[in-house]
Tab-separated table of C-alpha atoms in Angstrom:
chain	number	residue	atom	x	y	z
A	29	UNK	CA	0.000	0.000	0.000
A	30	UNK	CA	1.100	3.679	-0.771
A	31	UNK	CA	0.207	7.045	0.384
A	32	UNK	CA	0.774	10.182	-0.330
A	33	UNK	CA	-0.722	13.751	-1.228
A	34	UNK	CA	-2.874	13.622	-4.676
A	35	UNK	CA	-0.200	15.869	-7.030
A	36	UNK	CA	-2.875	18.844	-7.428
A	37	UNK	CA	-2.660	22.402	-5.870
A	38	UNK	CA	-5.930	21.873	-4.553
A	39	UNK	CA	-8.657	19.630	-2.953
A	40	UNK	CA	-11.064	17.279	-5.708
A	41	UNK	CA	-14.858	17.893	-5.164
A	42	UNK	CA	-16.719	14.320	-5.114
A	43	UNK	CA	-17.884	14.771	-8.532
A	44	UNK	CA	-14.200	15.502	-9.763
A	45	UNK	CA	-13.139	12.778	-7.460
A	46	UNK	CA	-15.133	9.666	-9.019
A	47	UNK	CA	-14.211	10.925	-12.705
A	48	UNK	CA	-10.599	10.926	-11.439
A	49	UNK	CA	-11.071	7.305	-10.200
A	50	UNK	CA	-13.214	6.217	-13.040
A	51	UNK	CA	-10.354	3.885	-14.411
A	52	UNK	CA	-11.928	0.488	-15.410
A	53	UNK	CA	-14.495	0.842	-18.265
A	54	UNK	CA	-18.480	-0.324	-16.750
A	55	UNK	CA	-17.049	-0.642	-13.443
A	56	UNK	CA	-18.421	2.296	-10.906
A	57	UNK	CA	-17.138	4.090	-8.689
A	58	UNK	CA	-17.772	3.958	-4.713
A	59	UNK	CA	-17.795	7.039	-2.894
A	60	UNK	CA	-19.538	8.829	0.191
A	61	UNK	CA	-19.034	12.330	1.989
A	62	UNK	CA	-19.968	11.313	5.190
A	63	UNK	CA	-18.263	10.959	7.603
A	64	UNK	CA	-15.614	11.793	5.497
A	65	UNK	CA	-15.586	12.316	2.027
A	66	UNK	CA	-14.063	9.518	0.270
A	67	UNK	CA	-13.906	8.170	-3.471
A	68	UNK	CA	-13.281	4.498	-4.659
A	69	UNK	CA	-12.041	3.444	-7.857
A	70	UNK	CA	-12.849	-0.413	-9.292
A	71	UNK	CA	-10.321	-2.458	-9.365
A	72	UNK	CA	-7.864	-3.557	-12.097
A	73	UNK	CA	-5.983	-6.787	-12.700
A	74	UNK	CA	-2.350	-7.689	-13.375
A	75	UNK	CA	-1.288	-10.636	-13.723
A	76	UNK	CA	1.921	-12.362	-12.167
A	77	UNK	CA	3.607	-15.630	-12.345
A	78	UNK	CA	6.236	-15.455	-9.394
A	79	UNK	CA	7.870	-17.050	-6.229
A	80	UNK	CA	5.643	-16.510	-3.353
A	81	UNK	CA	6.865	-15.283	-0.093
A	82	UNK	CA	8.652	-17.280	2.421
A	83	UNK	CA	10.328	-17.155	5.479
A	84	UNK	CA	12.251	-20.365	5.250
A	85	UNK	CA	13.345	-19.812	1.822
A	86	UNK	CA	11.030	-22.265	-0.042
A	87	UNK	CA	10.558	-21.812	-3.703
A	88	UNK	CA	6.979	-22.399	-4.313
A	89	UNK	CA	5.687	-20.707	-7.575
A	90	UNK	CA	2.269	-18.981	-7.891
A	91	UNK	CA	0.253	-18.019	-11.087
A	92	UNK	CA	-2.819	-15.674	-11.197
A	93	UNK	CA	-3.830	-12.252	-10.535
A	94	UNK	CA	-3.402	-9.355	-8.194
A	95	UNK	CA	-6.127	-6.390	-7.604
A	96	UNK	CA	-5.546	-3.178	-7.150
A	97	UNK	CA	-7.803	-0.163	-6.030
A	98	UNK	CA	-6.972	3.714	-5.882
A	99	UNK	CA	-9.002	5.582	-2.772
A	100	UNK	CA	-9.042	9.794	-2.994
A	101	UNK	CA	-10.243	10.707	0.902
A	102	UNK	CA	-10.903	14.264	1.667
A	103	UNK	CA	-10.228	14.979	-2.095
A	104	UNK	CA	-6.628	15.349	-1.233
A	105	UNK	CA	-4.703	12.336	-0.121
A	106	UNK	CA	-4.480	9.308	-2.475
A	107	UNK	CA	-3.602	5.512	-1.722
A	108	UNK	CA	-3.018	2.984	-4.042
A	109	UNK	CA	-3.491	-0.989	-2.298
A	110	UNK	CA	-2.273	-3.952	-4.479
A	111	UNK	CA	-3.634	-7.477	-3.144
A	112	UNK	CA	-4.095	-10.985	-4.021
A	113	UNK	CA	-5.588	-14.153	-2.188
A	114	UNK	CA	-3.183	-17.076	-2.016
A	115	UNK	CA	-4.837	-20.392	-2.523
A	116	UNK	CA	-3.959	-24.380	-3.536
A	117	UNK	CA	-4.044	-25.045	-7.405
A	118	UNK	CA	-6.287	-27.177	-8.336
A	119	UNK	CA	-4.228	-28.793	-10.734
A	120	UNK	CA	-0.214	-29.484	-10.308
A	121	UNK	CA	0.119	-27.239	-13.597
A	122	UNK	CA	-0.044	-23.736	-15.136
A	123	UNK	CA	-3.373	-22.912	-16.725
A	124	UNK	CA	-4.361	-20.865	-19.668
A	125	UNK	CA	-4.552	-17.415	-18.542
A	126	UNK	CA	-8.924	-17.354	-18.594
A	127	UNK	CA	-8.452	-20.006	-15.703
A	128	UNK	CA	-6.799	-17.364	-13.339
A	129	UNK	CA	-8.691	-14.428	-14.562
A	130	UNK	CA	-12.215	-16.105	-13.960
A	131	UNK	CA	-10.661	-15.889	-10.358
A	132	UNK	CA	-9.649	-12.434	-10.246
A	133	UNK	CA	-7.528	-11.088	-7.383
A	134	UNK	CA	-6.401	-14.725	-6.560
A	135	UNK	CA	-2.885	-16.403	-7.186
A	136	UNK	CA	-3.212	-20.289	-6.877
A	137	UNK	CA	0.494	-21.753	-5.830
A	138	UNK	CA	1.586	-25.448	-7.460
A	139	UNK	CA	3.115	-27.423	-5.497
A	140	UNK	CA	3.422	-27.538	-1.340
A	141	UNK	CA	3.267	-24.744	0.327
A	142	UNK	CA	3.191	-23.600	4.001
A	143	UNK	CA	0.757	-20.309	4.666
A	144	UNK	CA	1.916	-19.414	7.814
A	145	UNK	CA	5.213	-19.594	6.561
A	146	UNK	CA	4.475	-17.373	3.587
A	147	UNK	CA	2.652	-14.839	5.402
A	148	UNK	CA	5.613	-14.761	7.955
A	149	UNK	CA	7.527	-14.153	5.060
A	150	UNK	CA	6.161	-11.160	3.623
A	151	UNK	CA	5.183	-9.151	6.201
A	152	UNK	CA	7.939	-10.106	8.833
A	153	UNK	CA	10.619	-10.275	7.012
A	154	UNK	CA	12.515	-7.294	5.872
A	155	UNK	CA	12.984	-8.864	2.025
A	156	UNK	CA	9.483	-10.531	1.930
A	157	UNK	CA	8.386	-8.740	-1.243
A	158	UNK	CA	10.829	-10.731	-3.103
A	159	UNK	CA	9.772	-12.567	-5.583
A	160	UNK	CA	5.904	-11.726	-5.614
A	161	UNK	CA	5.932	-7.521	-6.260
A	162	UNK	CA	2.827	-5.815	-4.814
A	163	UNK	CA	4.485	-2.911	-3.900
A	164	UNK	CA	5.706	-2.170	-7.353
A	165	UNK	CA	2.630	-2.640	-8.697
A	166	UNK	CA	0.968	-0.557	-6.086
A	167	UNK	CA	3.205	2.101	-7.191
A	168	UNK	CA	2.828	1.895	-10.815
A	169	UNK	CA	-1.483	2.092	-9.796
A	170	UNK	CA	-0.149	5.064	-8.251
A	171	UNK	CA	2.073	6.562	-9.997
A	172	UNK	CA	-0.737	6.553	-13.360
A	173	UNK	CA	-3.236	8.605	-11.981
A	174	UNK	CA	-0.475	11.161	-10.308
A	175	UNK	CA	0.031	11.421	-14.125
A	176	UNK	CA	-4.118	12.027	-14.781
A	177	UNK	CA	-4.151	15.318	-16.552
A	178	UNK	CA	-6.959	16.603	-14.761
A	179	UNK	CA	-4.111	17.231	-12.553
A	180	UNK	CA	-2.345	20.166	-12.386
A	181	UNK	CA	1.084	17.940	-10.673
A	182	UNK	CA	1.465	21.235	-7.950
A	183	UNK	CA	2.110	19.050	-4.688
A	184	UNK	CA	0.616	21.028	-1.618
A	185	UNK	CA	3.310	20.087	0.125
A	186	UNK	CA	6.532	17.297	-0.363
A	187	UNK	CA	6.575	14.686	1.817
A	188	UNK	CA	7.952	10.984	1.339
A	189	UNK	CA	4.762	8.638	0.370
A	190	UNK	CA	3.782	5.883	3.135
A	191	UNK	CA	4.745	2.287	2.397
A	192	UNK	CA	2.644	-0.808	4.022
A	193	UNK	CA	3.569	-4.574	4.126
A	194	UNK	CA	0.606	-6.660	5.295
A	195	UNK	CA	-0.950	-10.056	5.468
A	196	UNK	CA	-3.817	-11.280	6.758
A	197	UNK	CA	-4.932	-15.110	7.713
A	198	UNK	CA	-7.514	-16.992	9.157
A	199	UNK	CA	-7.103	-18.969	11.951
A	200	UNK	CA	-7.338	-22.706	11.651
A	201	UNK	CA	-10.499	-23.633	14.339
A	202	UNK	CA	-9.608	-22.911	17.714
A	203	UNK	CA	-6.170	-21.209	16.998
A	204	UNK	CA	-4.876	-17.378	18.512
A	205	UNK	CA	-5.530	-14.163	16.776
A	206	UNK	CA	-2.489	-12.628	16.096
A	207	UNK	CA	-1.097	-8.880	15.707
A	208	UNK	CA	2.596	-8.015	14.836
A	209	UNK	CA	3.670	-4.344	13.815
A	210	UNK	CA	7.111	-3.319	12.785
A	211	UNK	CA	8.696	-0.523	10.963
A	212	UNK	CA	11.812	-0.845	8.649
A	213	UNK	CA	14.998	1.269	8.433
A	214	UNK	CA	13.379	2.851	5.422
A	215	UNK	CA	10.297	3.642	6.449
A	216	UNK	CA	8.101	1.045	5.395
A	217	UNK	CA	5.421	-0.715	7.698
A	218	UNK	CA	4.797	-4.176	8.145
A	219	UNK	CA	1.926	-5.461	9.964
A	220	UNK	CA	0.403	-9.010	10.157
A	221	UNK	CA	-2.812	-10.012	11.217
A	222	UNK	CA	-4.955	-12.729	12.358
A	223	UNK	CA	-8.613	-13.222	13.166
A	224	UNK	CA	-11.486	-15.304	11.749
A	225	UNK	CA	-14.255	-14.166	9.599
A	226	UNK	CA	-13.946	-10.817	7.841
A	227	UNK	CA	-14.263	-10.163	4.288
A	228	UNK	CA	-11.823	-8.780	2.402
A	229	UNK	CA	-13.477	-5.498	1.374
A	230	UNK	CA	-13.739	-4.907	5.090
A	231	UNK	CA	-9.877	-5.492	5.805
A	232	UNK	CA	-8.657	-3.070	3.033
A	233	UNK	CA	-10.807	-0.424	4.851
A	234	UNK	CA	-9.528	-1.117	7.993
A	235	UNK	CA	-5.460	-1.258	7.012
A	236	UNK	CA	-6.305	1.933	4.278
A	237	UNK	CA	-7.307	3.488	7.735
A	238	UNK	CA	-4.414	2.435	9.397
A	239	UNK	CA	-1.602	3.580	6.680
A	240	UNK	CA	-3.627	6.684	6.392
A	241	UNK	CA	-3.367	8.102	10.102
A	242	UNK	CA	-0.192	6.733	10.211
A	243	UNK	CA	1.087	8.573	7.379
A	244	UNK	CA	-0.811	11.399	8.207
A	245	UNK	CA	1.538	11.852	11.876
A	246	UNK	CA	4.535	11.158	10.165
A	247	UNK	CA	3.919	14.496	7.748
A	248	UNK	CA	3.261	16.036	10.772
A	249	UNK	CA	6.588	14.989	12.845
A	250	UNK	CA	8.408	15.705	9.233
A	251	UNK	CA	6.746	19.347	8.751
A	252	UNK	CA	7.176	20.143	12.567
A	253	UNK	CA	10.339	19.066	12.551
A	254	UNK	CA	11.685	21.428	9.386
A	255	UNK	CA	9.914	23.999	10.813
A	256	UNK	CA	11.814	24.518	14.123
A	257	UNK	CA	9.410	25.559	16.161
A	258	UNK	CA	10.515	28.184	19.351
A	259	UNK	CA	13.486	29.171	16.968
A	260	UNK	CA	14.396	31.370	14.274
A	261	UNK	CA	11.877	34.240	12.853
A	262	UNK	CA	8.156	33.830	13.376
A	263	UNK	CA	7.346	34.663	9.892
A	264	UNK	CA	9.923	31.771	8.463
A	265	UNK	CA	8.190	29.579	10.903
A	266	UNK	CA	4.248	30.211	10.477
A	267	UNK	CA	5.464	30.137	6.713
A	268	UNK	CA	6.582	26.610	7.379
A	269	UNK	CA	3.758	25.012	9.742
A	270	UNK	CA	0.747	26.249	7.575
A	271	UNK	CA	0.947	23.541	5.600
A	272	UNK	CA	-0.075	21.497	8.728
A	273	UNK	CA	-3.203	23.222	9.249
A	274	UNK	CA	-3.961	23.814	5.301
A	275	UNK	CA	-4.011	19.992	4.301
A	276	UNK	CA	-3.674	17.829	7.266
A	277	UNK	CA	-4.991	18.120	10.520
A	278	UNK	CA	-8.501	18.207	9.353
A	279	UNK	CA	-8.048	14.414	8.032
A	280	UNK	CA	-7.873	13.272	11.231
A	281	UNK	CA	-10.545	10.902	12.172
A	282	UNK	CA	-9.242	6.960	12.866
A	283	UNK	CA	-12.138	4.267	12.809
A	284	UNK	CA	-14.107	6.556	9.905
A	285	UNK	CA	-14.595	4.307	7.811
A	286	UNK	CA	-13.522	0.685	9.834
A	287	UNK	CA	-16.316	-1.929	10.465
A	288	UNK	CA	-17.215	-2.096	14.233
A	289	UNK	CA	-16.174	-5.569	14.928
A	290	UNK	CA	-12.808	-4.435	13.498
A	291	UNK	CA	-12.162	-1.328	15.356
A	292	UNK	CA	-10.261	-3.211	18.157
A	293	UNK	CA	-7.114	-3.991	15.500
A	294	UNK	CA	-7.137	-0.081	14.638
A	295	UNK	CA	-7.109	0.108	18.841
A	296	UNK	CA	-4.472	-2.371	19.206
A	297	UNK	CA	-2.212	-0.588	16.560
A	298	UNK	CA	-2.749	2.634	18.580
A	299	UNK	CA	-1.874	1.568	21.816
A	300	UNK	CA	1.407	-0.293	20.354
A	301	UNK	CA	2.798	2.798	18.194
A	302	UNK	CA	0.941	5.806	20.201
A	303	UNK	CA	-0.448	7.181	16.908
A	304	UNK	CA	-3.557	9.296	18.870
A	305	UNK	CA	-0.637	10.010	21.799
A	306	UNK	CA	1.590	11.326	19.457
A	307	UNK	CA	-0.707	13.549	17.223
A	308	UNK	CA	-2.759	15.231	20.064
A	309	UNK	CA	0.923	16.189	21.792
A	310	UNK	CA	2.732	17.230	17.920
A	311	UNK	CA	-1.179	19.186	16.917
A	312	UNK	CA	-1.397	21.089	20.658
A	313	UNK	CA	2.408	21.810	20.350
A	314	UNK	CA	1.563	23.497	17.007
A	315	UNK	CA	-1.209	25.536	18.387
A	316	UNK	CA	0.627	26.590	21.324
A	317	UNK	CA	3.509	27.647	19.452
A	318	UNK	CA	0.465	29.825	16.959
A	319	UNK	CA	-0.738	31.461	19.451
A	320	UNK	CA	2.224	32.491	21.100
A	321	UNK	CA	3.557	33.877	17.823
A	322	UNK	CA	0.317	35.772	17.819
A	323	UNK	CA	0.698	37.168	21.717
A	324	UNK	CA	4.142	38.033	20.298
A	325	UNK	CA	2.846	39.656	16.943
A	326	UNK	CA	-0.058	41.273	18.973
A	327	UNK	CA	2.365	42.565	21.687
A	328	UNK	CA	5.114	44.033	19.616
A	329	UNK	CA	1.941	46.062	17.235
A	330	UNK	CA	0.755	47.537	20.263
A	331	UNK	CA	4.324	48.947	21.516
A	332	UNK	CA	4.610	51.055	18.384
């Protein structure tokens, strides 16, 4: 998964929204505006015949398709999510191409394979991509619509785009649910998950949700960061924090759009990293520091 501000100088209406996402012919698009406005594109197909992911090292190959879907939320910030379902071949042989694409967003491996070591692979492992490349492809769903020319390619502001790992598994009967979180030297997250019975529309929502708050501290931390706040001239540093107030803080809103028997994994991630923690003490720093520059502003006008 990928996120990152939608390369226009200002924020897409709904209507202007679901043309933007309108990408598969017939297909529509989803959106809503409450509680948050939010746009959906259909998703598109690639095809891949690859190694799938695995901890131990196995080479198992698998053949079929992966989906991808592009979401615009508060006309502004885009993601791009590349997935596929692993599941056993039917047969112990490739197939003709209309075989995997009657099954779209499915790869069927040949051969043995062990799921819990594949999911360990990919999303706990710091090379787990290798070999089956969602992330690529996520970025290439990406990087075509950043290259729509209803856009006007003006970022409102440049920041690094959020990267997400993640795989999810059902438990066999009787077996743990499971949560692991980590972050990579470069950035990137990788979270597995665990837990019986959820479809998969449901789960996108919920990590989309995830990357998106999570990306949307870490433009914070970056912005507050450059900005220097308590140093240097007021004007250089209101000049650099507006940006924060402009396009960002008024995405915040976790659980917006997360099914209610999945809103304690979105808890679970917050108490591990601190996400709401962290953003109420980096937005209330950032308002203190306005309003003192104001008193200051204010203070200095009035002594003339």
């Amino acid at each position: 998964m990928r996120t990152g501000f939608l390369r226009h100088s200002t924020s897409f209406s709904p209507a202007a929204s679901s043309i933007l996402l309108d990408l598969v012919p017939g297909e529509q698009v989803r959106h809503a505006s409450r509680p948050r406005a939010y746009a959906i594109s259909p998703e598109s197909l690639t095809g891949v015949d690859c190694s799938m992911p695995s901890l131990s090292g196995r080479q198992v190959r698998g053949v079929g398709t992966v989906a991808s879907r592009v979401t615009l939320t508060g006309g502004r910030i885009l993601q791009a999510c590349s997935y596929t379902t692993i599941v056993r071949a039917e047969r112990d042989f490739r197939q003709p191409w209309s075989h995997y694409l009657g099954r779209p967003g499915a790869v069927e491996f040949l051969g043995k394979m062990n799921v819990d070591d594949a999911a360990s692979g990919f999303a706990e492992d710091d090379d787990g991509f290798q070999g089956i490349e969602l992330g690529a492809i996520a970025e290439h769903a990406m990087n075509n619509l950043q290259n729509s020319s209803m856009l006007d390619g003006k970022l409102p502001v440049k920041v690094p785009r959020g990267s997400w790992r993640w795989a999810f598994q059902c438990p066999e009967p009787g077996g743990r649910y499971l949560f692991r979180f980590k972050i990579l030297k470069d950035g990137t997250r990788l979270m597995r998950l665990s837990a019986p019975g959820h479809d998969i529309a449901d789960l996108m929502d919920l990590v989309e949700d995830m990357a998106l708050h999570d990306w949307l501290l870490s433009t914070v931390e970056g912005i507050v960061e450059r900005a220097e706040l308590g140093s240097g001239p007021t004007e250089k540093m209101l000049i650099r924090v507006r940006p924060v107030i402009d396009h960002v803080l008024h995405h915040w809103m976790p659980g917006a759009r997360v099914k209610q028997d999945l809103l304690p994994l979105w808890d679970s991630l917050d108490r591990v990293q601190g996400l709401t923690r962290q953003w109420d003490i980096l937005v209330n720093r950032v308002r203190d520091q306005l309003a003192m520059s104001t008193i200051t502003m204010l203070s200095a006008t009035a002594a003339k």
